Amino acid sequence: MTLAELRMGDRALIKSYDQEDIALKLMELGMIPNELVTLVRRAPAGDPIAIKIGSSILALRLDEAEAVKIEKIQ
């Protein structure tokens, strides 16, 4: 499952990345493996999305979110 597939309010753990260039950018922003993320907002057209990670909220384009493999938490 990818970060782009989450629904509003869903929580997940980051597991891995499909693209190394995107991985480096996102890890610099605090999106490291096993970090908890929550989907807090999705633009009307679906792109971009906003996720909460720690005390920060980050906006990601869908192509970036599709490169993030996650494990959804129930």
N, CA, C and O atoms as a Tripos MOL2 file, in Angstrom:
@<TRIPOS>MOLECULE
protein
  296   295    74     0     0
PROTEIN
NO_CHARGES

@<TRIPOS>ATOM
      1 N           0.8540   -1.1750    0.0000 N.3       1 MET1
      2 CA          0.0000    0.0000    0.0000 C.3       1 MET1
      3 C           0.8990    1.2380    0.0000 C.2       1 MET1
      4 O           1.9890    1.2260    0.5730 O.2       1 MET1
      5 N           0.4300    2.2990   -0.6480 N.am      2 THR2
      6 CA          1.2240    3.5260   -0.6900 C.3       2 THR2
      7 C           0.5350    4.6430    0.0860 C.2       2 THR2
      8 O          -0.6530    4.5620    0.3970 O.2       2 THR2
      9 N           1.2910    5.6690    0.3860 N.am      3 LEU3
     10 CA          0.7680    6.8290    1.1030 C.3       3 LEU3
     11 C          -0.3690    7.4900    0.3290 C.2       3 LEU3
     12 O          -1.2810    8.0490    0.9380 O.2       3 LEU3
     13 N          -0.3320    7.4370   -0.9840 N.am      4 ALA4
     14 CA         -1.3710    8.0410   -1.8210 C.3       4 ALA4
     15 C          -2.7240    7.3530   -1.6610 C.2       4 ALA4
     16 O          -3.7510    7.9370   -2.0080 O.2       4 ALA4
     17 N          -2.7470    6.1280   -1.1450 N.am      5 GLU5
     18 CA         -3.9880    5.3600   -1.0160 C.3       5 GLU5
     19 C          -4.7160    5.5880    0.3050 C.2       5 GLU5
     20 O          -5.8310    5.0960    0.4770 O.2       5 GLU5
     21 N          -4.1190    6.3150    1.2330 N.am      6 LEU6
     22 CA         -4.7680    6.5510    2.5240 C.3       6 LEU6
     23 C          -6.0140    7.4080    2.3640 C.2       6 LEU6
     24 O          -6.1210    8.2110    1.4370 O.2       6 LEU6
     25 N          -6.9550    7.2230    3.2870 N.am      7 ARG7
     26 CA         -8.1570    8.0530    3.3470 C.3       7 ARG7
     27 C          -8.0150    9.0230    4.5100 C.2       7 ARG7
     28 O          -7.1650    8.8410    5.3820 O.2       7 ARG7
     29 N          -8.8450   10.0450    4.5180 N.am      8 MET8
     30 CA         -8.7910   11.0600    5.5690 C.3       8 MET8
     31 C          -8.8180   10.4130    6.9590 C.2       8 MET8
     32 O          -9.6780    9.5820    7.2490 O.2       8 MET8
     33 N          -7.8770   10.8030    7.8030 N.am      9 GLY9
     34 CA         -7.8160   10.3040    9.1660 C.3       9 GLY9
     35 C          -7.0700    8.9930    9.3320 C.2       9 GLY9
     36 O          -6.7630    8.6010   10.4580 O.2       9 GLY9
     37 N          -6.7690    8.3030    8.2340 N.am     10 ASP10
     38 CA         -6.0260    7.0380    8.3210 C.3      10 ASP10
     39 C          -4.6130    7.2890    8.8370 C.2      10 ASP10
     40 O          -3.9980    8.3160    8.5500 O.2      10 ASP10
     41 N          -4.1140    6.3190    9.6090 N.am     11 ARG11
     42 CA         -2.7480    6.3830   10.1310 C.3      11 ARG11
     43 C          -1.9560    5.2090    9.5790 C.2      11 ARG11
     44 O          -2.4990    4.1390    9.3080 O.2      11 ARG11
     45 N          -0.6580    5.4380    9.4200 N.am     12 ALA12
     46 CA          0.1940    4.3860    8.8560 C.3      12 ALA12
     47 C           1.6350    4.5920    9.2890 C.2      12 ALA12
     48 O           2.0290    5.6760    9.7220 O.2      12 ALA12
     49 N           2.4100    3.5220    9.1610 N.am     13 LEU13
     50 CA          3.8510    3.5880    9.3850 C.3      13 LEU13
     51 C           4.5490    3.5730    8.0320 C.2      13 LEU13
     52 O           4.1920    2.7940    7.1480 O.2      13 LEU13
     53 N           5.5360    4.4300    7.8780 N.am     14 ILE14
     54 CA          6.3340    4.4430    6.6540 C.3      14 ILE14
     55 C           7.2190    3.2020    6.6640 C.2      14 ILE14
     56 O           7.8660    2.9050    7.6680 O.2      14 ILE14
     57 N           7.2470    2.4790    5.5510 N.am     15 LYS15
     58 CA          8.0460    1.2600    5.4660 C.3      15 LYS15
     59 C           9.2330    1.3790    4.5180 C.2      15 LYS15
     60 O          10.3410    0.9730    4.8690 O.2      15 LYS15
     61 N           9.0220    1.9280    3.3260 N.am     16 SER16
     62 CA         10.1190    2.0380    2.3580 C.3      16 SER16
     63 C           9.7380    3.0280    1.2680 C.2      16 SER16
     64 O           8.6460    3.5950    1.2660 O.2      16 SER16
     65 N          10.6760    3.2210    0.3390 N.am     17 TYR17
     66 CA         10.4830    4.1510   -0.7770 C.3      17 TYR17
     67 C          10.8030    3.4480   -2.0860 C.2      17 TYR17
     68 O          11.6940    2.6010   -2.1400 O.2      17 TYR17
     69 N          10.0680    3.8030   -3.1520 N.am     18 ASP18
     70 CA         10.3050    3.2390   -4.4820 C.3      18 ASP18
     71 C          11.3690    3.9980   -5.2590 C.2      18 ASP18
     72 O          12.0360    3.4270   -6.1220 O.2      18 ASP18
     73 N          11.5310    5.2800   -4.9580 N.am     19 GLN19
     74 CA         12.4430    6.1210   -5.7310 C.3      19 GLN19
     75 C          13.4540    6.7780   -4.8070 C.2      19 GLN19
     76 O          13.0790    7.4720   -3.8610 O.2      19 GLN19
     77 N          14.7310    6.5610   -5.0770 N.am     20 GLU20
     78 CA         15.7910    7.0490   -4.1960 C.3      20 GLU20
     79 C          15.8230    8.5690   -4.0890 C.2      20 GLU20
     80 O          16.0450    9.0990   -3.0000 O.2      20 GLU20
     81 N          15.6070    9.2820   -5.1930 N.am     21 ASP21
     82 CA         15.6540   10.7440   -5.1400 C.3      21 ASP21
     83 C          14.5390   11.3090   -4.2670 C.2      21 ASP21
     84 O          14.7570   12.2600   -3.5160 O.2      21 ASP21
     85 N          13.3470   10.7280   -4.3620 N.am     22 ILE22
     86 CA         12.2350   11.1580   -3.5100 C.3      22 ILE22
     87 C          12.5010   10.7410   -2.0720 C.2      22 ILE22
     88 O          12.1960   11.4960   -1.1480 O.2      22 ILE22
     89 N          13.0600    9.5610   -1.8630 N.am     23 ALA23
     90 CA         13.3610    9.0780   -0.5110 C.3      23 ALA23
     91 C          14.2670   10.0500    0.2260 C.2      23 ALA23
     92 O          14.0010   10.3780    1.3820 O.2      23 ALA23
     93 N          15.3200   10.5140   -0.4110 N.am     24 LEU24
     94 CA         16.2460   11.4380    0.2460 C.3      24 LEU24
     95 C          15.5550   12.7330    0.6360 C.2      24 LEU24
     96 O          15.7540   13.2360    1.7420 O.2      24 LEU24
     97 N          14.7510   13.2720   -0.2600 N.am     25 LYS25
     98 CA         14.0230   14.5170    0.0180 C.3      25 LYS25
     99 C          13.0790   14.3450    1.2090 C.2      25 LYS25
    100 O          13.0520   15.1830    2.1100 O.2      25 LYS25
    101 N          12.3080   13.2600    1.2110 N.am     26 LEU26
    102 CA         11.3260   13.0530    2.2710 C.3      26 LEU26
    103 C          11.9790   12.7210    3.6100 C.2      26 LEU26
    104 O          11.4800   13.1380    4.6550 O.2      26 LEU26
    105 N          13.0750   11.9860    3.5950 N.am     27 MET27
    106 CA         13.7600   11.6850    4.8540 C.3      27 MET27
    107 C          14.3460   12.9510    5.4680 C.2      27 MET27
    108 O          14.4000   13.0730    6.6920 O.2      27 MET27
    109 N          14.7830   13.8900    4.6430 N.am     28 GLU28
    110 CA         15.2660   15.1690    5.1640 C.3      28 GLU28
    111 C          14.1520   15.9540    5.8460 C.2      28 GLU28
    112 O          14.4200   16.7890    6.7100 O.2      28 GLU28
    113 N          12.9050   15.6910    5.4620 N.am     29 LEU29
    114 CA         11.7490   16.3540    6.0640 C.3      29 LEU29
    115 C          11.2130   15.6000    7.2820 C.2      29 LEU29
    116 O          10.2240   16.0230    7.8810 O.2      29 LEU29
    117 N          11.8530   14.4860    7.6540 N.am     30 GLY30
    118 CA         11.4390   13.7270    8.8280 C.3      30 GLY30
    119 C          10.6380   12.4810    8.5410 C.2      30 GLY30
    120 O          10.2070   11.8010    9.4730 O.2      30 GLY30
    121 N          10.4260   12.1610    7.2860 N.am     31 MET31
    122 CA          9.6580   10.9730    6.9240 C.3      31 MET31
    123 C          10.5840    9.7680    6.8320 C.2      31 MET31
    124 O          10.9150    9.2980    5.7440 O.2      31 MET31
    125 N          10.9930    9.2820    7.9930 N.am     32 ILE32
    126 CA         11.9150    8.1570    8.0470 C.3      32 ILE32
    127 C          11.1400    6.8550    8.2580 C.2      32 ILE32
    128 O          10.0240    6.8860    8.7770 O.2      32 ILE32
    129 N          11.7070    5.7170    7.8650 N.am     33 PRO33
    130 CA         11.0130    4.4450    8.0640 C.3      33 PRO33
    131 C          10.5800    4.2420    9.5180 C.2      33 PRO33
    132 O          11.2930    4.5960   10.4570 O.2      33 PRO33
    133 N           9.3940    3.6630    9.6700 N.am     34 ASN34
    134 CA          8.7270    3.3720   10.9420 C.3      34 ASN34
    135 C           8.1950    4.6110   11.6480 C.2      34 ASN34
    136 O           7.8030    4.5310   12.8130 O.2      34 ASN34
    137 N           8.1730    5.7530   10.9690 N.am     35 GLU35
    138 CA          7.5730    6.9680   11.5180 C.3      35 GLU35
    139 C           6.0670    6.9240   11.2480 C.2      35 GLU35
    140 O           5.6310    6.4920   10.1810 O.2      35 GLU35
    141 N           5.2780    7.3770   12.2300 N.am     36 LEU36
    142 CA          3.8220    7.3960   12.1140 C.3      36 LEU36
    143 C           3.3790    8.6200   11.3240 C.2      36 LEU36
    144 O           3.8280    9.7330   11.5950 O.2      36 LEU36
    145 N           2.4930    8.4140   10.3390 N.am     37 VAL37
    146 CA          1.9200    9.5150    9.5640 C.3      37 VAL37
    147 C           0.3990    9.4000    9.5800 C.2      37 VAL37
    148 O          -0.1480    8.3030    9.6900 O.2      37 VAL37
    149 N          -0.2790   10.5460    9.4690 N.am     38 THR38
    150 CA         -1.7350   10.6020    9.4120 C.3      38 THR38
    151 C          -2.1390   11.4830    8.2410 C.2      38 THR38
    152 O          -1.6000   12.5780    8.0790 O.2      38 THR38
    153 N          -3.0760   11.0280    7.4250 N.am     39 LEU39
    154 CA         -3.5790   11.8620    6.3370 C.3      39 LEU39
    155 C          -4.5800   12.8460    6.9260 C.2      39 LEU39
    156 O          -5.5970   12.4380    7.4870 O.2      39 LEU39
    157 N          -4.2970   14.1460    6.8020 N.am     40 VAL40
    158 CA         -5.1670   15.1610    7.4000 C.3      40 VAL40
    159 C          -5.9680   15.9570    6.3800 C.2      40 VAL40
    160 O          -6.9850   16.5540    6.7330 O.2      40 VAL40
    161 N          -5.5350   15.9790    5.1260 N.am     41 ARG41
    162 CA         -6.2530   16.7680    4.1320 C.3      41 ARG41
    163 C          -5.8980   16.2910    2.7310 C.2      41 ARG41
    164 O          -4.7880   15.8340    2.4560 O.2      41 ARG41
    165 N          -6.8880   16.4180    1.8640 N.am     42 ARG42
    166 CA         -6.6900   16.0960    0.4490 C.3      42 ARG42
    167 C          -7.3220   17.2370   -0.3470 C.2      42 ARG42
    168 O          -8.4570   17.6260   -0.0690 O.2      42 ARG42
    169 N          -6.6080   17.7710   -1.3230 N.am     43 ALA43
    170 CA         -7.1350   18.8660   -2.1480 C.3      43 ALA43
    171 C          -8.3930   18.3940   -2.8810 C.2      43 ALA43
    172 O          -8.5660   17.1930   -3.0900 O.2      43 ALA43
    173 N          -9.2750   19.3260   -3.2750 N.am     44 PRO44
    174 CA        -10.5150   18.9340   -3.9600 C.3      44 PRO44
    175 C         -10.2930   18.0140   -5.1610 C.2      44 PRO44
    176 O         -11.0930   17.1080   -5.3950 O.2      44 PRO44
    177 N          -9.2450   18.2260   -5.9070 N.am     45 ALA45
    178 CA         -8.9600   17.3570   -7.0570 C.3      45 ALA45
    179 C          -8.1380   16.1290   -6.6590 C.2      45 ALA45
    180 O          -7.8200   15.2910   -7.5040 O.2      45 ALA45
    181 N          -7.7910   16.0240   -5.3580 N.am     46 GLY46
    182 CA         -7.0480   14.8680   -4.8660 C.3      46 GLY46
    183 C          -5.5450   15.0570   -4.7930 C.2      46 GLY46
    184 O          -4.8410   14.2220   -4.2240 O.2      46 GLY46
    185 N          -5.0470   16.1450   -5.3620 N.am     47 ASP47
    186 CA         -3.6030   16.3850   -5.4080 C.3      47 ASP47
    187 C          -3.3500   17.8630   -5.1620 C.2      47 ASP47
    188 O          -3.8470   18.6870   -5.9290 O.2      47 ASP47
    189 N          -2.6090   18.2360   -4.1380 N.am     48 PRO48
    190 CA         -1.7540   17.4320   -3.2630 C.3      48 PRO48
    191 C          -2.5260   16.9090   -2.0470 C.2      48 PRO48
    192 O          -3.7220   17.1540   -1.8880 O.2      48 PRO48
    193 N          -1.7950   16.1770   -1.1950 N.am     49 ILE49
    194 CA         -2.3360   15.7200    0.0820 C.3      49 ILE49
    195 C          -1.5130   16.3570    1.1980 C.2      49 ILE49
    196 O          -0.3760   16.7800    0.9880 O.2      49 ILE49
    197 N          -2.1130   16.4160    2.3950 N.am     50 ALA50
    198 CA         -1.3960   16.9180    3.5690 C.3      50 ALA50
    199 C          -1.3420   15.7980    4.5920 C.2      50 ALA50
    200 O          -2.3530   15.1610    4.8910 O.2      50 ALA50
    201 N          -0.1500   15.5670    5.1230 N.am     51 ILE51
    202 CA          0.0170   14.5300    6.1350 C.3      51 ILE51
    203 C           0.6150   15.1410    7.3920 C.2      51 ILE51
    204 O           1.3850   16.1000    7.3390 O.2      51 ILE51
    205 N           0.2390   14.5630    8.5150 N.am     52 LYS52
    206 CA          0.8270   14.9680    9.7900 C.3      52 LYS52
    207 C           1.8800   13.9380   10.1500 C.2      52 LYS52
    208 O           1.6360   12.7320   10.1160 O.2      52 LYS52
    209 N           3.0570   14.4410   10.4970 N.am     53 ILE53
    210 CA          4.1500   13.5780   10.9270 C.3      53 ILE53
    211 C           4.7880   14.2710   12.1170 C.2      53 ILE53
    212 O           5.3520   15.3560   11.9780 O.2      53 ILE53
    213 N           4.7030   13.6540   13.2800 N.am     54 GLY54
    214 CA          5.1400   14.3270   14.5030 C.3      54 GLY54
    215 C           4.2440   15.5260   14.7390 C.2      54 GLY54
    216 O           3.0210   15.3930   14.7300 O.2      54 GLY54
    217 N           4.8320   16.6940   14.9500 N.am     55 SER55
    218 CA          4.0370   17.9070   15.1520 C.3      55 SER55
    219 C           3.9680   18.7580   13.8840 C.2      55 SER55
    220 O           3.4800   19.8880   13.9240 O.2      55 SER55
    221 N           4.4500   18.2290   12.7630 N.am     56 SER56
    222 CA          4.4800   18.9690   11.4990 C.3      56 SER56
    223 C           3.4260   18.4620   10.5280 C.2      56 SER56
    224 O           3.0270   17.2980   10.5660 O.2      56 SER56
    225 N           2.9860   19.3610    9.6590 N.am     57 ILE57
    226 CA          2.0990   18.9840    8.5620 C.3      57 ILE57
    227 C           2.8310   19.2890    7.2640 C.2      57 ILE57
    228 O           3.3060   20.4040    7.0490 O.2      57 ILE57
    229 N           2.9150   18.2790    6.4010 N.am     58 LEU58
    230 CA          3.6200   18.3960    5.1270 C.3      58 LEU58
    231 C           2.6460   18.1990    3.9740 C.2      58 LEU58
    232 O           1.7470   17.3630    4.0510 O.2      58 LEU58
    233 N           2.8250   18.9670    2.9090 N.am     59 ALA59
    234 CA          2.0500   18.7750    1.6830 C.3      59 ALA59
    235 C           2.9020   17.9810    0.7040 C.2      59 ALA59
    236 O           4.0740   18.2900    0.4890 O.2      59 ALA59
    237 N           2.3010   16.9590    0.1160 N.am     60 LEU60
    238 CA          3.0020   16.1140   -0.8580 C.3      60 LEU60
    239 C           2.1780   15.9890   -2.1270 C.2      60 LEU60
    240 O           0.9530   15.8790   -2.0730 O.2      60 LEU60
    241 N           2.8480   16.0070   -3.2610 N.am     61 ARG61
    242 CA          2.1720   15.7050   -4.5220 C.3      61 ARG61
    243 C           1.8910   14.2010   -4.5550 C.2      61 ARG61
    244 O           2.5810   13.4150   -3.9040 O.2      61 ARG61
    245 N           0.8830   13.8180   -5.3090 N.am     62 LEU62
    246 CA          0.5260   12.3990   -5.3820 C.3      62 LEU62
    247 C           1.6540   11.5390   -5.9300 C.2      62 LEU62
    248 O           1.8300   10.4040   -5.4860 O.2      62 LEU62
    249 N           2.4230   12.0540   -6.8860 N.am     63 ASP63
    250 CA          3.5170   11.2310   -7.4130 C.3      63 ASP63
    251 C           4.5620   10.9550   -6.3400 C.2      63 ASP63
    252 O           5.1890    9.8960   -6.3530 O.2      63 ASP63
    253 N           4.7620   11.8910   -5.4090 N.am     64 GLU64
    254 CA          5.6700   11.6480   -4.2830 C.3      64 GLU64
    255 C           5.0490   10.6390   -3.3180 C.2      64 GLU64
    256 O           5.7250    9.7200   -2.8550 O.2      64 GLU64
    257 N           3.7590   10.8130   -3.0150 N.am     65 ALA65
    258 CA          3.0670    9.9170   -2.0850 C.3      65 ALA65
    259 C           3.0040    8.4850   -2.6180 C.2      65 ALA65
    260 O           3.0390    7.5340   -1.8370 O.2      65 ALA65
    261 N           2.9130    8.3270   -3.9280 N.am     66 GLU66
    262 CA          2.8690    6.9870   -4.5260 C.3      66 GLU66
    263 C           4.1960    6.2500   -4.3950 C.2      66 GLU66
    264 O           4.2370    5.0270   -4.5330 O.2      66 GLU66
    265 N           5.2680    6.9660   -4.1330 N.am     67 ALA67
    266 CA          6.5880    6.3420   -3.9810 C.3      67 ALA67
    267 C           6.8570    5.8920   -2.5490 C.2      67 ALA67
    268 O           7.8950    5.2890   -2.2750 O.2      67 ALA67
    269 N           5.9230    6.1830   -1.6230 N.am     68 VAL68
    270 CA          6.1080    5.8530   -0.2060 C.3      68 VAL68
    271 C           5.2810    4.6180    0.1380 C.2      68 VAL68
    272 O           4.0510    4.6640    0.1110 O.2      68 VAL68
    273 N           5.9490    3.5290    0.4570 N.am     69 LYS69
    274 CA          5.2760    2.2960    0.8700 C.3      69 LYS69
    275 C           4.9770    2.3860    2.3650 C.2      69 LYS69
    276 O           5.8290    2.7940    3.1540 O.2      69 LYS69
    277 N           3.7620    2.0020    2.7450 N.am     70 ILE70
    278 CA          3.3280    2.1300    4.1370 C.3      70 ILE70
    279 C           2.6810    0.8430    4.6320 C.2      70 ILE70
    280 O           2.3710   -0.0670    3.8630 O.2      70 ILE70
    281 N           2.4920    0.8060    5.9510 N.am     71 GLU71
    282 CA          1.7000   -0.2380    6.5970 C.3      71 GLU71
    283 C           0.6110    0.4790    7.3720 C.2      71 GLU71
    284 O           0.8930    1.1800    8.3440 O.2      71 GLU71
    285 N          -0.6360    0.3070    6.9440 N.am     72 LYS72
    286 CA         -1.7640    0.9930    7.5730 C.3      72 LYS72
    287 C          -1.9920    0.4570    8.9780 C.2      72 LYS72
    288 O          -1.8850   -0.7450    9.2220 O.2      72 LYS72
    289 N          -2.3110    1.3670    9.9020 N.am     73 ILE73
    290 CA         -2.6070    1.0030   11.2860 C.3      73 ILE73
    291 C          -4.1110    1.0810   11.4770 C.2      73 ILE73
    292 O          -4.7370    2.0760   11.1110 O.2      73 ILE73
    293 N          -4.6840    0.0480   12.0430 N.am     74 GLN74
    294 CA         -6.1360    0.0120   12.2500 C.3      74 GLN74
    295 C          -6.5920    0.8640   13.3890 C.2      74 GLN74
    296 O          -7.7880    0.9260   13.6730 O.2      74 GLN74
@<TRIPOS>BOND
     1     1     2 1
     2     2     3 1
     3     3     4 2
     4     3     5 am
     5     5     6 1
     6     6     7 1
     7     7     8 2
     8     7     9 am
     9     9    10 1
    10    10    11 1
    11    11    12 2
    12    11    13 am
    13    13    14 1
    14    14    15 1
    15    15    16 2
    16    15    17 am
    17    17    18 1
    18    18    19 1
    19    19    20 2
    20    19    21 am
    21    21    22 1
    22    22    23 1
    23    23    24 2
    24    23    25 am
    25    25    26 1
    26    26    27 1
    27    27    28 2
    28    27    29 am
    29    29    30 1
    30    30    31 1
    31    31    32 2
    32    31    33 am
    33    33    34 1
    34    34    35 1
    35    35    36 2
    36    35    37 am
    37    37    38 1
    38    38    39 1
    39    39    40 2
    40    39    41 am
    41    41    42 1
    42    42    43 1
    43    43    44 2
    44    43    45 am
    45    45    46 1
    46    46    47 1
    47    47    48 2
    48    47    49 am
    49    49    50 1
    50    50    51 1
    51    51    52 2
    52    51    53 am
    53    53    54 1
    54    54    55 1
    55    55    56 2
    56    55    57 am
    57    57    58 1
    58    58    59 1
    59    59    60 2
    60    59    61 am
    61    61    62 1
    62    62    63 1
    63    63    64 2
    64    63    65 am
    65    65    66 1
    66    66    67 1
    67    67    68 2
    68    67    69 am
    69    69    70 1
    70    70    71 1
    71    71    72 2
    72    71    73 am
    73    73    74 1
    74    74    75 1
    75    75    76 2
    76    75    77 am
    77    77    78 1
    78    78    79 1
    79    79    80 2
    80    79    81 am
    81    81    82 1
    82    82    83 1
    83    83    84 2
    84    83    85 am
    85    85    86 1
    86    86    87 1
    87    87    88 2
    88    87    89 am
    89    89    90 1
    90    90    91 1
    91    91    92 2
    92    91    93 am
    93    93    94 1
    94    94    95 1
    95    95    96 2
    96    95    97 am
    97    97    98 1
    98    98    99 1
    99    99   100 2
   100    99   101 am
   101   101   102 1
   102   102   103 1
   103   103   104 2
   104   103   105 am
   105   105   106 1
   106   106   107 1
   107   107   108 2
   108   107   109 am
   109   109   110 1
   110   110   111 1
   111   111   112 2
   112   111   113 am
   113   113   114 1
   114   114   115 1
   115   115   116 2
   116   115   117 am
   117   117   118 1
   118   118   119 1
   119   119   120 2
   120   119   121 am
   121   121   122 1
   122   122   123 1
   123   123   124 2
   124   123   125 am
   125   125   126 1
   126   126   127 1
   127   127   128 2
   128   127   129 am
   129   129   130 1
   130   130   131 1
   131   131   132 2
   132   131   133 am
   133   133   134 1
   134   134   135 1
   135   135   136 2
   136   135   137 am
   137   137   138 1
   138   138   139 1
   139   139   140 2
   140   139   141 am
   141   141   142 1
   142   142   143 1
   143   143   144 2
   144   143   145 am
   145   145   146 1
   146   146   147 1
   147   147   148 2
   148   147   149 am
   149   149   150 1
   150   150   151 1
   151   151   152 2
   152   151   153 am
   153   153   154 1
   154   154   155 1
   155   155   156 2
   156   155   157 am
   157   157   158 1
   158   158   159 1
   159   159   160 2
   160   159   161 am
   161   161   162 1
   162   162   163 1
   163   163   164 2
   164   163   165 am
   165   165   166 1
   166   166   167 1
   167   167   168 2
   168   167   169 am
   169   169   170 1
   170   170   171 1
   171   171   172 2
   172   171   173 am
   173   173   174 1
   174   174   175 1
   175   175   176 2
   176   175   177 am
   177   177   178 1
   178   178   179 1
   179   179   180 2
   180   179   181 am
   181   181   182 1
   182   182   183 1
   183   183   184 2
   184   183   185 am
   185   185   186 1
   186   186   187 1
   187   187   188 2
   188   187   189 am
   189   189   190 1
   190   190   191 1
   191   191   192 2
   192   191   193 am
   193   193   194 1
   194   194   195 1
   195   195   196 2
   196   195   197 am
   197   197   198 1
   198   198   199 1
   199   199   200 2
   200   199   201 am
   201   201   202 1
   202   202   203 1
   203   203   204 2
   204   203   205 am
   205   205   206 1
   206   206   207 1
   207   207   208 2
   208   207   209 am
   209   209   210 1
   210   210   211 1
   211   211   212 2
   212   211   213 am
   213   213   214 1
   214   214   215 1
   215   215   216 2
   216   215   217 am
   217   217   218 1
   218   218   219 1
   219   219   220 2
   220   219   221 am
   221   221   222 1
   222   222   223 1
   223   223   224 2
   224   223   225 am
   225   225   226 1
   226   226   227 1
   227   227   228 2
   228   227   229 am
   229   229   230 1
   230   230   231 1
   231   231   232 2
   232   231   233 am
   233   233   234 1
   234   234   235 1
   235   235   236 2
   236   235   237 am
   237   237   238 1
   238   238   239 1
   239   239   240 2
   240   239   241 am
   241   241   242 1
   242   242   243 1
   243   243   244 2
   244   243   245 am
   245   245   246 1
   246   246   247 1
   247   247   248 2
   248   247   249 am
   249   249   250 1
   250   250   251 1
   251   251   252 2
   252   251   253 am
   253   253   254 1
   254   254   255 1
   255   255   256 2
   256   255   257 am
   257   257   258 1
   258   258   259 1
   259   259   260 2
   260   259   261 am
   261   261   262 1
   262   262   263 1
   263   263   264 2
   264   263   265 am
   265   265   266 1
   266   266   267 1
   267   267   268 2
   268   267   269 am
   269   269   270 1
   270   270   271 1
   271   271   272 2
   272   271   273 am
   273   273   274 1
   274   274   275 1
   275   275   276 2
   276   275   277 am
   277   277   278 1
   278   278   279 1
   279   279   280 2
   280   279   281 am
   281   281   282 1
   282   282   283 1
   283   283   284 2
   284   283   285 am
   285   285   286 1
   286   286   287 1
   287   287   288 2
   288   287   289 am
   289   289   290 1
   290   290   291 1
   291   291   292 2
   292   291   293 am
   293   293   294 1
   294   294   295 1
   295   295   296 2
@<TRIPOS>SUBSTRUCTURE
     1 MET1         2 RESIDUE 1 A MET
     2 THR2         6 RESIDUE 1 A THR
     3 LEU3        10 RESIDUE 1 A LEU
     4 ALA4        14 RESIDUE 1 A ALA
     5 GLU5        18 RESIDUE 1 A GLU
     6 LEU6        22 RESIDUE 1 A LEU
     7 ARG7        26 RESIDUE 1 A ARG
     8 MET8        30 RESIDUE 1 A MET
     9 GLY9        34 RESIDUE 1 A GLY
    10 ASP10       38 RESIDUE 1 A ASP
    11 ARG11       42 RESIDUE 1 A ARG
    12 ALA12       46 RESIDUE 1 A ALA
    13 LEU13       50 RESIDUE 1 A LEU
    14 ILE14       54 RESIDUE 1 A ILE
    15 LYS15       58 RESIDUE 1 A LYS
    16 SER16       62 RESIDUE 1 A SER
    17 TYR17       66 RESIDUE 1 A TYR
    18 ASP18       70 RESIDUE 1 A ASP
    19 GLN19       74 RESIDUE 1 A GLN
    20 GLU20       78 RESIDUE 1 A GLU
    21 ASP21       82 RESIDUE 1 A ASP
    22 ILE22       86 RESIDUE 1 A ILE
    23 ALA23       90 RESIDUE 1 A ALA
    24 LEU24       94 RESIDUE 1 A LEU
    25 LYS25       98 RESIDUE 1 A LYS
    26 LEU26      102 RESIDUE 1 A LEU
    27 MET27      106 RESIDUE 1 A MET
    28 GLU28      110 RESIDUE 1 A GLU
    29 LEU29      114 RESIDUE 1 A LEU
    30 GLY30      118 RESIDUE 1 A GLY
    31 MET31      122 RESIDUE 1 A MET
    32 ILE32      126 RESIDUE 1 A ILE
    33 PRO33      130 RESIDUE 1 A PRO
    34 ASN34      134 RESIDUE 1 A ASN
    35 GLU35      138 RESIDUE 1 A GLU
    36 LEU36      142 RESIDUE 1 A LEU
    37 VAL37      146 RESIDUE 1 A VAL
    38 THR38      150 RESIDUE 1 A THR
    39 LEU39      154 RESIDUE 1 A LEU
    40 VAL40      158 RESIDUE 1 A VAL
    41 ARG41      162 RESIDUE 1 A ARG
    42 ARG42      166 RESIDUE 1 A ARG
    43 ALA43      170 RESIDUE 1 A ALA
    44 PRO44      174 RESIDUE 1 A PRO
    45 ALA45      178 RESIDUE 1 A ALA
    46 GLY46      182 RESIDUE 1 A GLY
    47 ASP47      186 RESIDUE 1 A ASP
    48 PRO48      190 RESIDUE 1 A PRO
    49 ILE49      194 RESIDUE 1 A ILE
    50 ALA50      198 RESIDUE 1 A ALA
    51 ILE51      202 RESIDUE 1 A ILE
    52 LYS52      206 RESIDUE 1 A LYS
    53 ILE53      210 RESIDUE 1 A ILE
    54 GLY54      214 RESIDUE 1 A GLY
    55 SER55      218 RESIDUE 1 A SER
    56 SER56      222 RESIDUE 1 A SER
    57 ILE57      226 RESIDUE 1 A ILE
    58 LEU58      230 RESIDUE 1 A LEU
    59 ALA59      234 RESIDUE 1 A ALA
    60 LEU60      238 RESIDUE 1 A LEU
    61 ARG61      242 RESIDUE 1 A ARG
    62 LEU62      246 RESIDUE 1 A LEU
    63 ASP63      250 RESIDUE 1 A ASP
    64 GLU64      254 RESIDUE 1 A GLU
    65 ALA65      258 RESIDUE 1 A ALA
    66 GLU66      262 RESIDUE 1 A GLU
    67 ALA67      266 RESIDUE 1 A ALA
    68 VAL68      270 RESIDUE 1 A VAL
    69 LYS69      274 RESIDUE 1 A LYS
    70 ILE70      278 RESIDUE 1 A ILE
    71 GLU71      282 RESIDUE 1 A GLU
    72 LYS72      286 RESIDUE 1 A LYS
    73 ILE73      290 RESIDUE 1 A ILE
    74 GLN74      294 RESIDUE 1 A GLN
